[in-house]
Backbone as XML, in Angstrom:
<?xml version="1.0"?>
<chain id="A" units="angstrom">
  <residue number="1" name="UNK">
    <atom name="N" x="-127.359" y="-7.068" z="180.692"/>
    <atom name="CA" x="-128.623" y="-7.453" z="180.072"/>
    <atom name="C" x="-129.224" y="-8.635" z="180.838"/>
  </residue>
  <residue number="2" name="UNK">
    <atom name="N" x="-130.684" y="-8.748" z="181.326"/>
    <atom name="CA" x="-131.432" y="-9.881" z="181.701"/>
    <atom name="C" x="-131.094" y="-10.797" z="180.763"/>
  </residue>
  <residue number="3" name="UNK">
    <atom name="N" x="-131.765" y="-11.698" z="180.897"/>
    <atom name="CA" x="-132.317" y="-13.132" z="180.421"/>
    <atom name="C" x="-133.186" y="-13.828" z="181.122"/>
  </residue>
  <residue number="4" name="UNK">
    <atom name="N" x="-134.579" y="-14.163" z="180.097"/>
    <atom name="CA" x="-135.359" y="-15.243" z="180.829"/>
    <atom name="C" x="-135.685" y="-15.752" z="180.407"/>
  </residue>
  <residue number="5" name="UNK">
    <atom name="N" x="-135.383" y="-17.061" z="180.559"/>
    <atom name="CA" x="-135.241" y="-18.549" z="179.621"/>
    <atom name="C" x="-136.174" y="-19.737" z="180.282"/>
  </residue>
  <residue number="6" name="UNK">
    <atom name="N" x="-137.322" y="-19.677" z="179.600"/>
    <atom name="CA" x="-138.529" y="-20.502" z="179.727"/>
    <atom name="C" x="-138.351" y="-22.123" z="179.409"/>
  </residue>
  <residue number="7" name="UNK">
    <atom name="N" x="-139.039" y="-22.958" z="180.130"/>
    <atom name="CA" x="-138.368" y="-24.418" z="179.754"/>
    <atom name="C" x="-139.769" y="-24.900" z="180.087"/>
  </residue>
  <residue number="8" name="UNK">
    <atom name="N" x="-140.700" y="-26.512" z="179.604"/>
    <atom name="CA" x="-141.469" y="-27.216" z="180.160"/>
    <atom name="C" x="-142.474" y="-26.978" z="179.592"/>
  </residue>
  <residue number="9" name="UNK">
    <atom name="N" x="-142.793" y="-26.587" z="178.690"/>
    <atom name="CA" x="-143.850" y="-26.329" z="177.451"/>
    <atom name="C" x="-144.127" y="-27.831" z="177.081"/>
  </residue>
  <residue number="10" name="UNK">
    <atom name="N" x="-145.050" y="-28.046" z="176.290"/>
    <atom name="CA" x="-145.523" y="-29.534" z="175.191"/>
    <atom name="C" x="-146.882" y="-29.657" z="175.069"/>
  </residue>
  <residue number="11" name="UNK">
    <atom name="N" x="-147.006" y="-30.932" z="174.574"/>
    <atom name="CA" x="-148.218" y="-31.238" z="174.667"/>
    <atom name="C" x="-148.774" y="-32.406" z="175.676"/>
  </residue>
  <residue number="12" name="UNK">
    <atom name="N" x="-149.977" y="-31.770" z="175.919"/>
    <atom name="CA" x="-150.576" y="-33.114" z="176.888"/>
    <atom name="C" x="-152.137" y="-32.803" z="176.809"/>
  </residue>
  <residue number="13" name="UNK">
    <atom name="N" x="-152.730" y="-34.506" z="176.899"/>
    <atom name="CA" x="-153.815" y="-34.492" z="176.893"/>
    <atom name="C" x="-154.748" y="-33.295" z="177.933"/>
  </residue>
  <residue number="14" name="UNK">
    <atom name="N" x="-155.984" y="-33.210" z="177.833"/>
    <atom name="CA" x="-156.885" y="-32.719" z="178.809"/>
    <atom name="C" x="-157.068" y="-33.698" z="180.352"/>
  </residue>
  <residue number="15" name="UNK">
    <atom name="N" x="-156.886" y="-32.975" z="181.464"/>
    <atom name="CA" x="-156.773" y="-33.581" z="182.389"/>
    <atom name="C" x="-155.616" y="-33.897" z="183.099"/>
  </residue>
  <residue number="16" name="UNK">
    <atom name="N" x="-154.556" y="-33.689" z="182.470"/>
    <atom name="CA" x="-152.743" y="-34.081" z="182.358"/>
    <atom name="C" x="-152.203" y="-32.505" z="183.054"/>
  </residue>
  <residue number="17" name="UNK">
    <atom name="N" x="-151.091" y="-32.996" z="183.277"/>
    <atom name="CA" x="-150.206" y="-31.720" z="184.185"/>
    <atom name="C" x="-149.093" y="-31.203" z="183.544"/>
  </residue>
  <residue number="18" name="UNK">
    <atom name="N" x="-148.431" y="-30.370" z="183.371"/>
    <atom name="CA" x="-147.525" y="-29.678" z="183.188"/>
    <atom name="C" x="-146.676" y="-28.559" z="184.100"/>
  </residue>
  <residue number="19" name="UNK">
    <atom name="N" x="-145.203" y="-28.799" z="183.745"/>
    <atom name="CA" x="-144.442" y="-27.686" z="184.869"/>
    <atom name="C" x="-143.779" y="-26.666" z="183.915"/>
  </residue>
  <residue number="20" name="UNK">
    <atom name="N" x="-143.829" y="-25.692" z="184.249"/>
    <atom name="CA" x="-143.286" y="-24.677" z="183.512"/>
    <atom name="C" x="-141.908" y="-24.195" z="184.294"/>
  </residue>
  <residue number="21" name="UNK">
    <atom name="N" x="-140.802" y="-24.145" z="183.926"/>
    <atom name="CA" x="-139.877" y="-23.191" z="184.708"/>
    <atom name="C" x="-139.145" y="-21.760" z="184.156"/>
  </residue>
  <residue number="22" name="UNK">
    <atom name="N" x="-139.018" y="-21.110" z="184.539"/>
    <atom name="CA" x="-138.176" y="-19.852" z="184.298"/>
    <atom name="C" x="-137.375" y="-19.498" z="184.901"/>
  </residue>
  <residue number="23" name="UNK">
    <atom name="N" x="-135.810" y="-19.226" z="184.344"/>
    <atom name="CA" x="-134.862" y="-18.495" z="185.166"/>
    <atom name="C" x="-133.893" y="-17.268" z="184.836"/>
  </residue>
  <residue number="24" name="UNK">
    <atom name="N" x="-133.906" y="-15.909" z="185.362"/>
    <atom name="CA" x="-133.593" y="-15.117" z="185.354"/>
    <atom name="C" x="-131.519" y="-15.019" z="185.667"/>
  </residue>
  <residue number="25" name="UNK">
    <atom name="N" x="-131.331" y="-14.341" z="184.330"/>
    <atom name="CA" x="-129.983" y="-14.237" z="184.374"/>
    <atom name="C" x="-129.548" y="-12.966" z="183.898"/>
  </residue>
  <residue number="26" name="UNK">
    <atom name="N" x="-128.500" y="-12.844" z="184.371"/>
    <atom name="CA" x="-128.166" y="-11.520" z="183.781"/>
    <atom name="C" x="-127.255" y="-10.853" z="185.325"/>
  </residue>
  <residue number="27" name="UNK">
    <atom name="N" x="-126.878" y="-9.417" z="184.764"/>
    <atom name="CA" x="-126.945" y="-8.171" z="186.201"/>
    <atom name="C" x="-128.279" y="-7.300" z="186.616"/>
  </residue>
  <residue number="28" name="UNK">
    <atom name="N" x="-128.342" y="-7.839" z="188.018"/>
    <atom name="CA" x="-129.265" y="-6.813" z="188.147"/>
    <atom name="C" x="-129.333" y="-6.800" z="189.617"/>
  </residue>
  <residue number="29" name="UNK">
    <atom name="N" x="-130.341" y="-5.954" z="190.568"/>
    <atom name="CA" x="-130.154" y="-5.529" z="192.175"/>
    <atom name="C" x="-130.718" y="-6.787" z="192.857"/>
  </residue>
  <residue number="30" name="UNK">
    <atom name="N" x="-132.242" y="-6.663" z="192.560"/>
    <atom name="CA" x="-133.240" y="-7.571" z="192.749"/>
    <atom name="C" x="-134.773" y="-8.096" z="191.861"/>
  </residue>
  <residue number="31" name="UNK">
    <atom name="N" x="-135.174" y="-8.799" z="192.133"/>
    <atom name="CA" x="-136.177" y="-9.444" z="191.493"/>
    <atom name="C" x="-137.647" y="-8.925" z="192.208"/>
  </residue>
  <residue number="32" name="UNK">
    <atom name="N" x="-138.432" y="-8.155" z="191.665"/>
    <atom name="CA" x="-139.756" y="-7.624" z="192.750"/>
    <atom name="C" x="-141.048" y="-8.545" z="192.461"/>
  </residue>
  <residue number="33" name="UNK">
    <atom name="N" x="-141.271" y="-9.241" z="190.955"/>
    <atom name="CA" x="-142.211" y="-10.136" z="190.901"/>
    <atom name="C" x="-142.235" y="-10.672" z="189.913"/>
  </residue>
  <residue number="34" name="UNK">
    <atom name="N" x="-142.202" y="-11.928" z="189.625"/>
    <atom name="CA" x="-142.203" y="-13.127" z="188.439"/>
    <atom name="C" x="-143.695" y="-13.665" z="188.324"/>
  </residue>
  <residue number="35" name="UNK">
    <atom name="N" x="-143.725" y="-13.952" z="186.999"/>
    <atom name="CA" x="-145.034" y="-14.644" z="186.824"/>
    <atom name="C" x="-145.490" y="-15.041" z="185.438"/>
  </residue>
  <residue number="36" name="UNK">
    <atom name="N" x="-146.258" y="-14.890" z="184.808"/>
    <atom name="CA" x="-147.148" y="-15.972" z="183.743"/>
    <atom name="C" x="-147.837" y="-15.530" z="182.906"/>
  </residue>
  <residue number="37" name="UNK">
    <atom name="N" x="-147.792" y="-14.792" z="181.716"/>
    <atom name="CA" x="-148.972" y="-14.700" z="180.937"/>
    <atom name="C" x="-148.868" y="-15.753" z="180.066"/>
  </residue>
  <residue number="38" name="UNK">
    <atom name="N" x="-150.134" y="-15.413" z="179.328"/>
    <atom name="CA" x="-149.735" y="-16.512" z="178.145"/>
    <atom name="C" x="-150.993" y="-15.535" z="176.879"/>
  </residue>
  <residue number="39" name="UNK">
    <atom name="N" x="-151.128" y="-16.076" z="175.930"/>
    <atom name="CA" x="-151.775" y="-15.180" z="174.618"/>
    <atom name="C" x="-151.663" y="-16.535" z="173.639"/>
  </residue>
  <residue number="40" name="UNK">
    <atom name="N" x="-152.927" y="-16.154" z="173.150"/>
    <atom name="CA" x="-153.683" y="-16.934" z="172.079"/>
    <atom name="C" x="-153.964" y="-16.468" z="170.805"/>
  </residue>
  <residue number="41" name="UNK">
    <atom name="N" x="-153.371" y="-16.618" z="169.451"/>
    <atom name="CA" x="-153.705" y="-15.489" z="168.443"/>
    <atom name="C" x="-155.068" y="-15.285" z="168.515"/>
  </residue>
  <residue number="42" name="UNK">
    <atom name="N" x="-154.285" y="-13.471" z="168.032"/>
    <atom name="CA" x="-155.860" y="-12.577" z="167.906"/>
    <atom name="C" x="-156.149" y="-11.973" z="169.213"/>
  </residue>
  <residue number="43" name="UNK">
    <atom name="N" x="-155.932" y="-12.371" z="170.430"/>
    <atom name="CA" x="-156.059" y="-11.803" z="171.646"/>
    <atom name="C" x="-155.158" y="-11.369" z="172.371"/>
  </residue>
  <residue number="44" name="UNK">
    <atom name="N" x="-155.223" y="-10.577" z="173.096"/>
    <atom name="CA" x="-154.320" y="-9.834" z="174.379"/>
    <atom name="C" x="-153.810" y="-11.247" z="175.134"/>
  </residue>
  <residue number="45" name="UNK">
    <atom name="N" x="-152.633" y="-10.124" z="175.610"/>
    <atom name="CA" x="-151.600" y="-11.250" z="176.385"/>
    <atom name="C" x="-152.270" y="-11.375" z="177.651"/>
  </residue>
  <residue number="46" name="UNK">
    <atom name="N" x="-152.804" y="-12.511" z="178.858"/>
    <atom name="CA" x="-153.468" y="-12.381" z="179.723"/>
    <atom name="C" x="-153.041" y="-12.461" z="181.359"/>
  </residue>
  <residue number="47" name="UNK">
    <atom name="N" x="-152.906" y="-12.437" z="181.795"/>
    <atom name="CA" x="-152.446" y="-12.959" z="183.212"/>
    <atom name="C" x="-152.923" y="-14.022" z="183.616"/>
  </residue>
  <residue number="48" name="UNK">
    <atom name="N" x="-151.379" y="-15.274" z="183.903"/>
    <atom name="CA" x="-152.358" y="-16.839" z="184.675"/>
    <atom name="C" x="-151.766" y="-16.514" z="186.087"/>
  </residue>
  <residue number="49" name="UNK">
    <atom name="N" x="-150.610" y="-15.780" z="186.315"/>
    <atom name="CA" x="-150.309" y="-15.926" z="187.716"/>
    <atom name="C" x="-149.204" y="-15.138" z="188.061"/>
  </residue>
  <residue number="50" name="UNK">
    <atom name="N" x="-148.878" y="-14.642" z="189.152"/>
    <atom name="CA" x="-147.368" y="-13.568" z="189.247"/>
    <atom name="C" x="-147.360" y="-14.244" z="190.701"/>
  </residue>
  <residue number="51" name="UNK">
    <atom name="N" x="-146.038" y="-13.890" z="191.247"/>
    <atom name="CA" x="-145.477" y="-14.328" z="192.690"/>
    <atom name="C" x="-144.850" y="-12.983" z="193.155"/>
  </residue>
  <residue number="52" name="UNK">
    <atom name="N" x="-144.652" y="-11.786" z="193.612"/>
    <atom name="CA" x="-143.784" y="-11.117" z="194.764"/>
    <atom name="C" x="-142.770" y="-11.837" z="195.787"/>
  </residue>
  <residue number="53" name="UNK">
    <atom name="N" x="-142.005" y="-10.648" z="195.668"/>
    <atom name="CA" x="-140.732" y="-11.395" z="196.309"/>
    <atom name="C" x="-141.453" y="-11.910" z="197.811"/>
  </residue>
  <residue number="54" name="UNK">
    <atom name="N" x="-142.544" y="-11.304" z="198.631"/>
    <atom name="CA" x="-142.925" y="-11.888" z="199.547"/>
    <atom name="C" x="-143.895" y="-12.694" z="199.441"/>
  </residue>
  <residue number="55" name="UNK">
    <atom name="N" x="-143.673" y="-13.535" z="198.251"/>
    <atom name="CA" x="-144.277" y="-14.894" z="198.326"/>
    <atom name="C" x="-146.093" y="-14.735" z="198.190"/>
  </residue>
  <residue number="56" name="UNK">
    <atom name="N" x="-146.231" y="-13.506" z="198.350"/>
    <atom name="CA" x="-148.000" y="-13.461" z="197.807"/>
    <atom name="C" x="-147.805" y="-13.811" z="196.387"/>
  </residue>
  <residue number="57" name="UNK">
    <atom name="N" x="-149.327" y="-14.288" z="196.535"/>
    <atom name="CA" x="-149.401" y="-14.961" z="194.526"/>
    <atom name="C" x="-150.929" y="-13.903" z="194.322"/>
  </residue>
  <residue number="58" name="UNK">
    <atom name="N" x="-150.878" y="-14.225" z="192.720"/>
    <atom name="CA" x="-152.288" y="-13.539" z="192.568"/>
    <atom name="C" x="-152.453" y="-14.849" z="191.147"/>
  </residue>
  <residue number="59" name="UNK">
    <atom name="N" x="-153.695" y="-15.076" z="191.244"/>
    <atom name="CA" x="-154.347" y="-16.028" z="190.055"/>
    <atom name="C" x="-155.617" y="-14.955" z="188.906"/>
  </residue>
  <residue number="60" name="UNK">
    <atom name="N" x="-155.394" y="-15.973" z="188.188"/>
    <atom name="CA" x="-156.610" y="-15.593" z="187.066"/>
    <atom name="C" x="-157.811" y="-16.586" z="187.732"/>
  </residue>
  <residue number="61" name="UNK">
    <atom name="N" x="-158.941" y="-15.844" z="187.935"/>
    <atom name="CA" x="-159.522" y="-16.550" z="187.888"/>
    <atom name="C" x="-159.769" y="-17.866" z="187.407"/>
  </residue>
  <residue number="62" name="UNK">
    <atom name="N" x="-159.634" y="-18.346" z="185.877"/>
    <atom name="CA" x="-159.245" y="-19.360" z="185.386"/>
    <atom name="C" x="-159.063" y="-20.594" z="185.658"/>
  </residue>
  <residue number="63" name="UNK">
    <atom name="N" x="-157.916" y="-19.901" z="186.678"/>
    <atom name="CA" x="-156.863" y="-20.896" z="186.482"/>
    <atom name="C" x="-156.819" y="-21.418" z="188.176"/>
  </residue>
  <residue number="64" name="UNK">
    <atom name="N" x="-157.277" y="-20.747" z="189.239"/>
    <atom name="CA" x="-157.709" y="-21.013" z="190.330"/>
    <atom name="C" x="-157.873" y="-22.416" z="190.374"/>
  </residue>
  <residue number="65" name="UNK">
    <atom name="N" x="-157.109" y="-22.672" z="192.089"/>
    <atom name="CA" x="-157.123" y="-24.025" z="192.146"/>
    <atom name="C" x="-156.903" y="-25.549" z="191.129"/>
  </residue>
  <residue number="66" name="UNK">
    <atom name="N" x="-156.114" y="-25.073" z="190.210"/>
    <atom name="CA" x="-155.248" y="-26.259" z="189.001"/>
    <atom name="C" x="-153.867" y="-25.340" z="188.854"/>
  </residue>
  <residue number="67" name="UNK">
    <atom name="N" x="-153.573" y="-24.461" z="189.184"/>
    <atom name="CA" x="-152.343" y="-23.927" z="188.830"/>
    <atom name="C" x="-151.547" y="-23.657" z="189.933"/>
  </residue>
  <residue number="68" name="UNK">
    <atom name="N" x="-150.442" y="-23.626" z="189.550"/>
    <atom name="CA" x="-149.913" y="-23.213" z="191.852"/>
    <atom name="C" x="-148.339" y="-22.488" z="191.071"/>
  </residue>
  <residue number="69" name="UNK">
    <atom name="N" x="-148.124" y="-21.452" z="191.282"/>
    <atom name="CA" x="-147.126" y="-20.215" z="191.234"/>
    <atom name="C" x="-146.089" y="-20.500" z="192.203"/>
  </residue>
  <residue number="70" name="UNK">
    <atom name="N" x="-144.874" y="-20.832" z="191.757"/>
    <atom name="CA" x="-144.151" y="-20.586" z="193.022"/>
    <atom name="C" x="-142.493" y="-20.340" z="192.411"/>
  </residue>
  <residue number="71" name="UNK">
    <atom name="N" x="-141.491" y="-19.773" z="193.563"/>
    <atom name="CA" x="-140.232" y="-19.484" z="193.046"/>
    <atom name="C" x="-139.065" y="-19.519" z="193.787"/>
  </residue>
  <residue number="72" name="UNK">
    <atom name="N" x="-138.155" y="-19.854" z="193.346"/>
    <atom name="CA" x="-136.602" y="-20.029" z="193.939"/>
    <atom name="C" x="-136.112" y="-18.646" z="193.980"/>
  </residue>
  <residue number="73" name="UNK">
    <atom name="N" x="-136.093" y="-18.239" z="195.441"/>
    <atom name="CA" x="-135.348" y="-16.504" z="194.977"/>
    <atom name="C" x="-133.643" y="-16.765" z="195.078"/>
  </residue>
  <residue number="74" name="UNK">
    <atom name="N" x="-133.012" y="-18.006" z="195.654"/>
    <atom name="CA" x="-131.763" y="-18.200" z="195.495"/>
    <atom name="C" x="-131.294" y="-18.451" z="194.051"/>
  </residue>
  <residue number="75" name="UNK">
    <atom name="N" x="-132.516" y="-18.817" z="193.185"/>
    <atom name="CA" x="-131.791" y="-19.428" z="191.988"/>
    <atom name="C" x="-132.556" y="-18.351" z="190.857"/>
  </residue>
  <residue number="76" name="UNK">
    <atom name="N" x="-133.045" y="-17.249" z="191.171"/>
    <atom name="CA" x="-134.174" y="-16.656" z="190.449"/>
    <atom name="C" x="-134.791" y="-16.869" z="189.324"/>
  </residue>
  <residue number="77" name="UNK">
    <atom name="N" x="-135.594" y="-18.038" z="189.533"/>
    <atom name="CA" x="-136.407" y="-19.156" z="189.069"/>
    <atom name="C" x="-137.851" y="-19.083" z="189.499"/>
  </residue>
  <residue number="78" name="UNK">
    <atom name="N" x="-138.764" y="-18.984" z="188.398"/>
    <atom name="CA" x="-140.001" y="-19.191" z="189.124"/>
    <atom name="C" x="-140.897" y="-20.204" z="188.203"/>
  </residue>
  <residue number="79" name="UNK">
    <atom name="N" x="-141.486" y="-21.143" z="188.882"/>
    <atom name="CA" x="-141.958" y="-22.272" z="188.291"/>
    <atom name="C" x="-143.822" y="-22.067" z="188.264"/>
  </residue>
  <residue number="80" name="UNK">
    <atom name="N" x="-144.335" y="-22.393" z="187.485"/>
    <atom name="CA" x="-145.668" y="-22.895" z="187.210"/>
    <atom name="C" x="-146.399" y="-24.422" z="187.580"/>
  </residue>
  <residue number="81" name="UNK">
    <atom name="N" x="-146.739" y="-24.926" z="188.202"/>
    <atom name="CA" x="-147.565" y="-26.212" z="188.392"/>
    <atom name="C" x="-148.818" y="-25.962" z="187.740"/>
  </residue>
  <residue number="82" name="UNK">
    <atom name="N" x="-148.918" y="-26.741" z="186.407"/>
    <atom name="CA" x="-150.233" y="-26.769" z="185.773"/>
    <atom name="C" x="-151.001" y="-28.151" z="186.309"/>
  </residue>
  <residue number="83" name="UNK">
    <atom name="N" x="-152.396" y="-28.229" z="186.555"/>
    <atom name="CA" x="-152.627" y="-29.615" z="187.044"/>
    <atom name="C" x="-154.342" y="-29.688" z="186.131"/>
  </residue>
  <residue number="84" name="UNK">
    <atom name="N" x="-154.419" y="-30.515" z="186.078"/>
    <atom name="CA" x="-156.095" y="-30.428" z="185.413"/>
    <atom name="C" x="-156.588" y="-29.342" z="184.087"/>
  </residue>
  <residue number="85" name="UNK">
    <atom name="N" x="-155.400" y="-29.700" z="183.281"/>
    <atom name="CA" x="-155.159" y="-28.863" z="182.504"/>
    <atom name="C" x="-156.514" y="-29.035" z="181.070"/>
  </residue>
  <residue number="86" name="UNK">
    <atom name="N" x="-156.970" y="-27.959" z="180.669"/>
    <atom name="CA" x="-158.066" y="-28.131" z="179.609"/>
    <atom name="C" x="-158.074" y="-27.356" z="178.196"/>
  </residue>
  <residue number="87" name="UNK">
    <atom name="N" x="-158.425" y="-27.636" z="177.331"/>
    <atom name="CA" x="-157.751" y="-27.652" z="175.984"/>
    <atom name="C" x="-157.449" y="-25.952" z="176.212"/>
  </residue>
  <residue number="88" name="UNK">
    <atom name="N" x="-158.575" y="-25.074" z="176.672"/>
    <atom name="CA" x="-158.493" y="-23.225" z="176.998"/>
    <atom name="C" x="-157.276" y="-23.332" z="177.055"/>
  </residue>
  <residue number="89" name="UNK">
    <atom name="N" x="-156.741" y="-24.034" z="177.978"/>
    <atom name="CA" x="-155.288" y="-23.229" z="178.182"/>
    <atom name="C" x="-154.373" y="-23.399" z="177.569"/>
  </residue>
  <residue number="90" name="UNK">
    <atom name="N" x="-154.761" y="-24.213" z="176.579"/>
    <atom name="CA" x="-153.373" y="-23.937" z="174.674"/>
    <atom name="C" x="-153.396" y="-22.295" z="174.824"/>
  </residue>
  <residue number="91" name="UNK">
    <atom name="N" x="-152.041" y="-22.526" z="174.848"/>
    <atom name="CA" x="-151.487" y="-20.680" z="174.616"/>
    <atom name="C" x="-149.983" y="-20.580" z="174.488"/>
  </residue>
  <residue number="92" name="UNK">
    <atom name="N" x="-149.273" y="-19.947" z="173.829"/>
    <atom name="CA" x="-148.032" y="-19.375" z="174.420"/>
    <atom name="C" x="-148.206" y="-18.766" z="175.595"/>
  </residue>
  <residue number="93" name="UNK">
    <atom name="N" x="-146.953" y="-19.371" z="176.693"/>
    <atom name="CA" x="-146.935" y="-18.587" z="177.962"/>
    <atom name="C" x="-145.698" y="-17.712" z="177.832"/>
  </residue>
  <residue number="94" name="UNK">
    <atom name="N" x="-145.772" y="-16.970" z="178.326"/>
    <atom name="CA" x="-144.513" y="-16.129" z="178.612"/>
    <atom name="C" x="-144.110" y="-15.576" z="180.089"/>
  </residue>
  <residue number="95" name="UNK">
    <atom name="N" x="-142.771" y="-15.737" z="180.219"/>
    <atom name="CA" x="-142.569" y="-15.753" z="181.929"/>
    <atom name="C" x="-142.469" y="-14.041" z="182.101"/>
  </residue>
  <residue number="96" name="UNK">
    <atom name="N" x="-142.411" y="-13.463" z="183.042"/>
    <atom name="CA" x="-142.235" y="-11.833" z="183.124"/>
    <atom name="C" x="-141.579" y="-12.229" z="184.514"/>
  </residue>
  <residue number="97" name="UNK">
    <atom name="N" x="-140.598" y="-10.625" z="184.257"/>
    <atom name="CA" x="-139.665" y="-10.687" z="185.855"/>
    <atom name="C" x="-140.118" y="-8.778" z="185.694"/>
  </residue>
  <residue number="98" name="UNK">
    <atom name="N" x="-140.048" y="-8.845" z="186.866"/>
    <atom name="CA" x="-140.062" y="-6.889" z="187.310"/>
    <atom name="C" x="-138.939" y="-6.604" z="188.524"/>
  </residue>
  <residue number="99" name="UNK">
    <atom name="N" x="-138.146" y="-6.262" z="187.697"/>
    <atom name="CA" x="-136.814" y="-6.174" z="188.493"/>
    <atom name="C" x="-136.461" y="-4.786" z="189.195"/>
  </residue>
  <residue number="100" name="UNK">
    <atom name="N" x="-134.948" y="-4.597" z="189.897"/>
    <atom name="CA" x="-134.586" y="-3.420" z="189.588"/>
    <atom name="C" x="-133.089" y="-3.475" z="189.510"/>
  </residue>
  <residue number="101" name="UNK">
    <atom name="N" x="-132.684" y="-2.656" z="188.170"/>
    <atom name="CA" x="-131.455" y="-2.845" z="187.570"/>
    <atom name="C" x="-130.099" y="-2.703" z="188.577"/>
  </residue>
  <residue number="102" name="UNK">
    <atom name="N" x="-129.061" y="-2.544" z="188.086"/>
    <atom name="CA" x="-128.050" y="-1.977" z="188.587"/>
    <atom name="C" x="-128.108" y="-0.795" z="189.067"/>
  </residue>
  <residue number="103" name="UNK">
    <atom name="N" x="-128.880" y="0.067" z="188.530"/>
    <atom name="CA" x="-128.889" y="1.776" z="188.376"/>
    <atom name="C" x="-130.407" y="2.264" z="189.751"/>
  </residue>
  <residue number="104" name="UNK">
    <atom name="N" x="-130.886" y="0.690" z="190.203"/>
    <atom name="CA" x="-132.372" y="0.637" z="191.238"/>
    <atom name="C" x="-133.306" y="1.282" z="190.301"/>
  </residue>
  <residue number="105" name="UNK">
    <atom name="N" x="-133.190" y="1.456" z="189.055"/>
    <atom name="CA" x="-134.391" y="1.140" z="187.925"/>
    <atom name="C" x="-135.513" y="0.277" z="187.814"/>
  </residue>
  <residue number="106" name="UNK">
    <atom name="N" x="-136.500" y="0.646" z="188.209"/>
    <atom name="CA" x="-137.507" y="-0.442" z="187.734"/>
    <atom name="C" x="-137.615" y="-0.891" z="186.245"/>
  </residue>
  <residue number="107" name="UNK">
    <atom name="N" x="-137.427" y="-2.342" z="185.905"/>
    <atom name="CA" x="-137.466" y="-2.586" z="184.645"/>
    <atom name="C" x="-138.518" y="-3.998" z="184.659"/>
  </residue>
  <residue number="108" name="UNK">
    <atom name="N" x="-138.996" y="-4.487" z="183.553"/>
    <atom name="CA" x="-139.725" y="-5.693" z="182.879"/>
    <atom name="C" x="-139.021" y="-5.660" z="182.360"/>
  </residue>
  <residue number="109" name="UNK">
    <atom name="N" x="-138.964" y="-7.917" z="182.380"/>
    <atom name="CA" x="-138.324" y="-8.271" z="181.438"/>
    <atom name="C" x="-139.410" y="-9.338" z="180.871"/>
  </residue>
  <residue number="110" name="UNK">
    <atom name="N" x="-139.306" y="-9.959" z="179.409"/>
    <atom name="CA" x="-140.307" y="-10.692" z="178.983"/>
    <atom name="C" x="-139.216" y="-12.393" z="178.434"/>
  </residue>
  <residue number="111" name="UNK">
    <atom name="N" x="-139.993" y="-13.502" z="178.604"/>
    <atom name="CA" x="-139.319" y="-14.407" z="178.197"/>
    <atom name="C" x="-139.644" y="-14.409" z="176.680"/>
  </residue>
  <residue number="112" name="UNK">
    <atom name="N" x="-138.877" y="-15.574" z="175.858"/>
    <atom name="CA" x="-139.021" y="-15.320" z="174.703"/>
    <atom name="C" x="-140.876" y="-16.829" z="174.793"/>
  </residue>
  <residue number="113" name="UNK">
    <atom name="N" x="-141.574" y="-17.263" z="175.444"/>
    <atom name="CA" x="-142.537" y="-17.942" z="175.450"/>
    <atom name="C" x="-141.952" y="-19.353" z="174.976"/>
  </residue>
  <residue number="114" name="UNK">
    <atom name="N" x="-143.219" y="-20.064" z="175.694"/>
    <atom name="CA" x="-143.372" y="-21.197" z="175.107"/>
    <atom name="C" x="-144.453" y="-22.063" z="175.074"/>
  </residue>
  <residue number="115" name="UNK">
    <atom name="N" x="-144.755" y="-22.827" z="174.590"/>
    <atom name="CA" x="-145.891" y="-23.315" z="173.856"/>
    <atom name="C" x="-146.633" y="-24.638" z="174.521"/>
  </residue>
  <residue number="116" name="UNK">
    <atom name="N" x="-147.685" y="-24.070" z="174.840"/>
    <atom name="CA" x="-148.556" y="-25.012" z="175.862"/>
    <atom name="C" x="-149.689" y="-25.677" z="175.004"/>
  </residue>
  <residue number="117" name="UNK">
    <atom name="N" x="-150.060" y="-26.910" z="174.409"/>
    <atom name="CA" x="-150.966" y="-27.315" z="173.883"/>
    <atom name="C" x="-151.903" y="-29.070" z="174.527"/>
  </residue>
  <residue number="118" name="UNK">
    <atom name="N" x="-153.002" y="-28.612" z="174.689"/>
    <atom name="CA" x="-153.688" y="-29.094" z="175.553"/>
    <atom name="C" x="-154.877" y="-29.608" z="174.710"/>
  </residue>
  <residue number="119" name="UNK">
    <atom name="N" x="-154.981" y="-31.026" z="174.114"/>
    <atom name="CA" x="-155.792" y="-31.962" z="173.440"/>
    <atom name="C" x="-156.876" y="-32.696" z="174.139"/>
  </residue>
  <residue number="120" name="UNK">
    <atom name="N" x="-158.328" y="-32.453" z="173.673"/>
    <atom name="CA" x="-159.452" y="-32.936" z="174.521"/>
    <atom name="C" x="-159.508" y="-34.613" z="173.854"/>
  </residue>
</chain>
């Protein structure tokens, strides 16, 4: 069984930074792409950012240029840099891994989230 265990959530003013980390545990072959949603009640879960194992990133518009995606493939860990952060982005985040199992299964895995709140 995976595991992905989200850490670096809180609160911080508007303008203030935050790091998010995630790390992937469990059995499995390899890791194909980690990354970031987050969801706000009442709305769909959204995309802030994903990483590929070759290090391409993709952004939300959003979040362009204040956010920076990046990951440890030795420690299969992938971290968030929030920077210039504004009240919008209060959300549960949740980390996602797209793996492939023991069996070279493509699988998603979802973290259990955590809680980003951002005071103007």
């Amino acid at each position: 069984q995976v595991q992905l265990v989200e850490s670096g959530g809180g609160l911080v003013q508007a303008g203030g930074s935050l790091r998010l980390s995630c790390a992937a545990s469990g059995s499995f072959f390899s890791i194909n792409t980690m990354g970031w949603y987050r969801q706000t009640p009442g709305k769909q879960r959204e995309l802030v950012a994903t990483i590929r194992s070759g290090d391409s990133t993709n952004y939300a518009d959003s979040v362009k240029g204040r956010f920076t995606i990046s990951r440890d493939n030795g420690k299969n860990t992938v971290h968030l840099q929030m920077n210039s952060l504004e009240p919008e982005d209060t959300a549960v985040y949740y980390c996602l891994a797209d793996l492939q199992d023991l069996q070279y299964i493509r699988r998603t895995f979802w973290g259990q989230g955590t809680q980003v709140t951002v005071s103007s």
